[in-house]
Short mmCIF file of C-alpha atoms in Angstrom, two decimals:
data_model
loop_
_atom_site.label_atom_id
_atom_site.label_comp_id
_atom_site.label_asym_id
_atom_site.label_seq_id
_atom_site.Cartn_x
_atom_site.Cartn_y
_atom_site.Cartn_z
CA UNK A 1 -6.02 -78.57 -107.62
CA UNK A 2 -4.57 -81.19 -109.94
CA UNK A 3 -2.07 -83.56 -108.35
CA UNK A 4 0.16 -85.80 -110.47
CA UNK A 5 0.77 -89.33 -109.10
CA UNK A 6 4.01 -90.26 -110.82
CA UNK A 7 4.58 -93.98 -110.39
CA UNK A 8 2.77 -95.94 -107.68
CA UNK A 9 3.76 -99.48 -106.74
CA UNK A 10 3.86 -100.66 -110.36
CA UNK A 11 6.81 -102.60 -111.79
CA UNK A 12 8.84 -101.24 -114.69
CA UNK A 13 7.24 -103.85 -116.92
CA UNK A 14 3.88 -102.04 -116.60
CA UNK A 15 5.06 -99.08 -118.69
CA UNK A 16 8.28 -97.92 -120.25
CA UNK A 17 7.42 -94.42 -119.03
CA UNK A 18 7.28 -95.09 -115.27
CA UNK A 19 9.86 -93.10 -113.27
CA UNK A 20 11.83 -94.92 -110.57
CA UNK A 21 15.17 -93.27 -109.81
CA UNK A 22 15.39 -89.83 -108.21
CA UNK A 23 16.52 -88.39 -111.55
CA UNK A 24 13.62 -90.01 -113.39
CA UNK A 25 11.12 -88.82 -110.78
CA UNK A 26 12.54 -85.30 -110.96
CA UNK A 27 12.22 -85.13 -114.74
CA UNK A 28 8.70 -86.59 -114.70
CA UNK A 29 7.65 -84.07 -112.04
CA UNK A 30 9.22 -81.17 -113.92
CA UNK A 31 7.34 -82.03 -117.11
CA UNK A 32 4.04 -82.63 -115.31
CA UNK A 33 4.21 -79.35 -113.40
CA UNK A 34 5.14 -77.50 -116.59
CA UNK A 35 1.98 -79.00 -118.11
CA UNK A 36 -0.17 -77.73 -115.21
CA UNK A 37 0.05 -80.13 -112.26
CA UNK A 38 0.14 -78.32 -108.91
CA UNK A 39 1.16 -81.04 -106.49
CA UNK A 40 3.27 -84.22 -106.71
CA UNK A 41 2.68 -87.66 -105.18
CA UNK A 42 5.37 -90.31 -105.61
CA UNK A 43 6.60 -93.66 -104.32
CA UNK A 44 10.31 -93.59 -103.43
CA UNK A 45 12.13 -96.74 -104.55
CA UNK A 46 15.05 -98.72 -103.15
CA UNK A 47 17.83 -100.26 -105.23
CA UNK A 48 15.56 -103.22 -106.04
CA UNK A 49 12.94 -100.77 -107.36
CA UNK A 50 10.57 -101.59 -104.52
CA UNK A 51 8.61 -99.00 -102.53
CA UNK A 52 10.50 -97.91 -99.44
CA UNK A 53 10.30 -95.62 -96.41
CA UNK A 54 14.03 -95.68 -95.72
CA UNK A 55 15.36 -92.19 -94.93
CA UNK A 56 18.10 -92.56 -97.56
CA UNK A 57 15.76 -93.25 -100.47
CA UNK A 58 12.89 -91.01 -99.34
CA UNK A 59 15.37 -88.17 -98.92
CA UNK A 60 16.98 -88.70 -102.32
CA UNK A 61 13.63 -88.80 -104.14
CA UNK A 62 12.15 -85.79 -102.33
CA UNK A 63 15.28 -83.67 -102.73
CA UNK A 64 15.55 -84.42 -106.45
CA UNK A 65 11.90 -83.65 -107.16
CA UNK A 66 11.88 -80.56 -104.96
CA UNK A 67 14.89 -79.20 -106.86
CA UNK A 68 13.11 -79.83 -110.17
CA UNK A 69 9.84 -78.15 -109.10
CA UNK A 70 10.69 -75.58 -106.42
CA UNK A 71 7.69 -74.30 -104.53
CA UNK A 72 5.51 -77.30 -105.43
CA UNK A 73 4.41 -79.62 -102.61
CA UNK A 74 5.87 -83.13 -102.80
CA UNK A 75 4.24 -86.11 -101.09
CA UNK A 76 4.99 -89.80 -100.61
CA UNK A 77 3.16 -93.00 -99.71
CA UNK A 78 3.26 -94.89 -96.41
CA UNK A 79 1.29 -97.98 -97.55
CA UNK A 80 1.41 -101.24 -95.64
CA UNK A 81 2.72 -103.16 -98.66
CA UNK A 82 6.06 -101.47 -97.98
CA UNK A 83 6.33 -103.18 -94.59
CA UNK A 84 3.51 -105.08 -92.85
CA UNK A 85 4.58 -103.76 -89.44
CA UNK A 86 3.04 -100.34 -88.71
CA UNK A 87 5.47 -99.90 -85.81
CA UNK A 88 8.43 -100.39 -88.12
CA UNK A 89 6.98 -98.01 -90.70
CA UNK A 90 6.36 -95.41 -88.00
CA UNK A 91 9.95 -95.82 -86.80
CA UNK A 92 11.26 -95.29 -90.33
CA UNK A 93 9.16 -92.12 -90.66
CA UNK A 94 10.58 -90.82 -87.41
CA UNK A 95 14.08 -91.40 -88.85
CA UNK A 96 13.51 -89.23 -91.92
CA UNK A 97 15.99 -86.38 -92.26
CA UNK A 98 14.55 -84.91 -95.45
CA UNK A 99 10.82 -84.36 -94.99
CA UNK A 100 8.19 -84.45 -97.74
CA UNK A 101 5.46 -81.85 -97.57
CA UNK A 102 2.81 -84.52 -97.07
CA UNK A 103 2.34 -88.28 -96.98
CA UNK A 104 -0.70 -90.46 -97.61
CA UNK A 105 -2.04 -92.72 -94.84
CA UNK A 106 -4.54 -95.43 -95.80
CA UNK A 107 -7.12 -95.67 -93.03
CA UNK A 108 -8.30 -99.19 -93.82
CA UNK A 109 -4.80 -100.47 -93.02
CA UNK A 110 -3.73 -101.74 -89.61
CA UNK A 111 -1.87 -99.16 -87.56
CA UNK A 112 -3.02 -96.11 -89.54
CA UNK A 113 -3.16 -94.08 -86.32
CA UNK A 114 0.47 -94.94 -85.51
CA UNK A 115 1.61 -93.85 -88.98
CA UNK A 116 -0.43 -90.63 -88.86
CA UNK A 117 0.86 -89.70 -85.42
CA UNK A 118 4.45 -90.28 -86.51
CA UNK A 119 3.88 -87.90 -89.41
CA UNK A 120 2.29 -85.28 -87.17
CA UNK A 121 5.24 -85.53 -84.79
CA UNK A 122 7.65 -84.91 -87.70
CA UNK A 123 5.60 -81.98 -88.99
CA UNK A 124 4.64 -83.76 -92.23
CA UNK A 125 1.18 -83.07 -93.62
CA UNK A 126 -1.24 -86.00 -93.89
CA UNK A 127 -3.35 -87.00 -96.86
CA UNK A 128 -6.00 -89.34 -95.42
CA UNK A 129 -6.50 -92.16 -97.91
CA UNK A 130 -10.12 -93.33 -97.65
CA UNK A 131 -10.71 -96.29 -99.95
CA UNK A 132 -14.30 -96.84 -101.05
CA UNK A 133 -15.88 -100.05 -99.87
CA UNK A 134 -13.83 -100.20 -96.65
CA UNK A 135 -14.35 -99.07 -93.09
CA UNK A 136 -11.58 -96.52 -93.46
CA UNK A 137 -13.78 -93.42 -93.46
CA UNK A 138 -15.47 -94.14 -90.13
CA UNK A 139 -12.16 -95.06 -88.55
CA UNK A 140 -10.61 -91.85 -89.81
CA UNK A 141 -13.48 -89.61 -88.70
CA UNK A 142 -13.32 -91.20 -85.23
CA UNK A 143 -9.62 -90.29 -84.94
CA UNK A 144 -9.24 -87.27 -82.61
CA UNK A 145 -6.82 -85.51 -84.97
CA UNK A 146 -8.82 -85.90 -88.19
CA UNK A 147 -9.20 -82.13 -88.48
CA UNK A 148 -5.40 -81.73 -88.73
CA UNK A 149 -4.99 -83.46 -92.10
CA UNK A 150 -4.03 -81.52 -95.23
CA UNK A 151 -6.76 -83.20 -97.24
CA UNK A 152 -8.80 -86.35 -97.67
CA UNK A 153 -8.08 -88.64 -100.61
CA UNK A 154 -11.43 -90.15 -101.60
CA UNK A 155 -10.07 -93.15 -103.47
CA UNK A 156 -12.67 -94.97 -105.59
CA UNK A 157 -11.65 -98.60 -105.91
CA UNK A 158 -14.51 -99.62 -108.20
CA UNK A 159 -12.88 -99.76 -111.63
CA UNK A 160 -16.11 -100.19 -113.64
CA UNK A 161 -16.97 -96.86 -115.34
CA UNK A 162 -20.66 -97.68 -115.10
CA UNK A 163 -20.78 -98.36 -111.37
CA UNK A 164 -17.93 -96.16 -110.08
CA UNK A 165 -20.19 -93.04 -109.99
CA UNK A 166 -22.39 -94.72 -107.37
CA UNK A 167 -19.28 -95.43 -105.30
CA UNK A 168 -18.38 -91.74 -105.62
CA UNK A 169 -21.77 -90.71 -104.27
CA UNK A 170 -21.46 -93.06 -101.31
CA UNK A 171 -17.92 -91.90 -100.53
CA UNK A 172 -18.86 -88.21 -100.62
CA UNK A 173 -21.96 -88.81 -98.53
CA UNK A 174 -19.80 -90.44 -95.86
CA UNK A 175 -17.73 -87.23 -95.78
CA UNK A 176 -20.67 -84.84 -95.67
CA UNK A 177 -19.96 -82.06 -93.20
CA UNK A 178 -16.24 -82.77 -92.86
CA UNK A 179 -14.37 -79.50 -93.33
CA UNK A 180 -11.07 -80.49 -94.94
CA UNK A 181 -10.40 -80.42 -98.72
CA UNK A 182 -11.34 -83.56 -100.63
CA UNK A 183 -9.26 -84.93 -103.50
CA UNK A 184 -11.40 -87.39 -105.47
CA UNK A 185 -9.83 -89.88 -107.86
CA UNK A 186 -10.39 -93.26 -109.46
CA UNK A 187 -8.17 -95.88 -110.98
CA UNK A 188 -7.72 -98.11 -114.01
CA UNK A 189 -10.80 -98.17 -116.27
CA UNK A 190 -12.73 -95.73 -114.05
CA UNK A 191 -9.95 -93.17 -113.61
CA UNK A 192 -11.19 -90.71 -116.23
CA UNK A 193 -14.87 -90.98 -115.33
CA UNK A 194 -14.11 -90.26 -111.67
CA UNK A 195 -11.82 -87.38 -112.63
CA UNK A 196 -14.66 -85.96 -114.72
CA UNK A 197 -17.00 -86.14 -111.69
CA UNK A 198 -14.38 -84.43 -109.51
CA UNK A 199 -14.24 -81.55 -111.96
CA UNK A 200 -18.01 -81.26 -112.11
CA UNK A 201 -18.13 -81.12 -108.30
CA UNK A 202 -15.31 -78.57 -108.04
CA UNK A 203 -13.15 -81.00 -106.07
CA UNK A 204 -9.40 -81.49 -106.14
CA UNK A 205 -8.32 -84.48 -108.21
CA UNK A 206 -5.27 -86.29 -109.50
CA UNK A 207 -4.00 -88.19 -112.51
CA UNK A 208 -0.81 -90.04 -113.34
CA UNK A 209 0.63 -93.42 -114.21
CA UNK A 210 -0.15 -94.70 -110.71
CA UNK A 211 -3.86 -94.45 -111.50
CA UNK A 212 -4.05 -95.20 -115.21
CA UNK A 213 -1.74 -96.10 -118.06
CA UNK A 214 -4.10 -94.94 -120.79
CA UNK A 215 -5.48 -91.66 -122.14
CA UNK A 216 -9.22 -90.90 -122.18
CA UNK A 217 -9.57 -92.49 -125.62
CA UNK A 218 -7.92 -95.73 -124.46
CA UNK A 219 -4.56 -95.29 -126.17
CA UNK A 220 -1.44 -95.90 -124.04
CA UNK A 221 -0.11 -92.80 -122.29
CA UNK A 222 3.41 -91.76 -123.22
CA UNK A 223 4.07 -90.51 -119.69
CA UNK A 224 2.62 -88.53 -116.83
CA UNK A 225 2.76 -85.29 -118.79
CA UNK A 226 0.40 -86.73 -121.42
CA UNK A 227 -2.11 -87.62 -118.71
CA UNK A 228 -1.92 -84.16 -117.14
CA UNK A 229 -2.41 -82.52 -120.54
CA UNK A 230 -5.44 -84.72 -121.20
CA UNK A 231 -7.00 -83.72 -117.87
CA UNK A 232 -6.48 -80.05 -118.73
CA UNK A 233 -7.62 -80.31 -122.33
CA UNK A 234 -11.11 -81.65 -121.73
CA UNK A 235 -12.83 -84.21 -123.98
CA UNK A 236 -13.18 -86.57 -121.04
CA UNK A 237 -15.58 -89.54 -120.89
CA UNK A 238 -18.83 -88.50 -119.25
CA UNK A 239 -20.21 -90.02 -116.11
CA UNK A 240 -23.84 -91.13 -116.44
CA UNK A 241 -26.06 -88.06 -116.55
CA UNK A 242 -23.23 -85.56 -116.96
CA UNK A 243 -22.11 -83.51 -119.93
CA UNK A 244 -19.03 -84.92 -121.73
CA UNK A 245 -16.05 -82.86 -122.76
CA UNK A 246 -15.44 -80.48 -119.86
CA UNK A 247 -11.95 -80.44 -118.40
CA UNK A 248 -9.84 -78.35 -116.12
CA UNK A 249 -8.84 -76.20 -119.06
CA UNK A 250 -12.48 -75.25 -119.63
CA UNK A 251 -13.05 -74.31 -115.99
CA UNK A 252 -9.86 -72.28 -115.62
CA UNK A 253 -9.21 -71.00 -119.12
CA UNK A 254 -6.35 -68.51 -119.13
CA UNK A 255 -5.24 -69.41 -115.61
CA UNK A 256 -2.45 -71.63 -114.36
CA UNK A 257 -3.90 -74.18 -111.95
#
């Protein structure tokens, strides 16, 4: 499964192609899904273009994207940078009237259990964000409801392409024996190398302007659709010891992901 992560917490100044408004998010999702993405992750924005959990803005973003890509799951973030109070974030989640299909919960953040339980109570699927180099994985696996998540996001925070593969190995080892799907992804300079490893391992993965602003060759991406097409086309940078060039298009030739 290839998820597209449309915007993240980046400012508009980071790229002219970042979507912010519901209409922009909807168009970016439509193009990315048409290119082969199967799932959408986005950060709803308020009128100041800051990440928000307010029911008004979450609802507007989710409704717009859902209308643009009917039948495709749409997810949002719940990160602590939105509001440092987990109780307030949980209360906002409980006030949602339009529900995303899933939401990410970062397990190294304070109050992750409160956020996750609010989502479960609303019937929203959970993506468990497990950042490498943190204690998030142990904390998550100790949570009594860990088996109820939609998937685990194994998020590799090491941005060095040479050392990120070792962080991947450690992250996957920590999850050995856990029976939920794993979506593996990297960020910045290591985004493409980690995506390549995910493909080689047969794991779900993601790509989008939240994770990287450049194509595999280093040139600036002209939008999320260009990143999705690059993931599908192959010719990806190889991780140490792995064959370069394989992409989702090679593994699933002739099939829509």
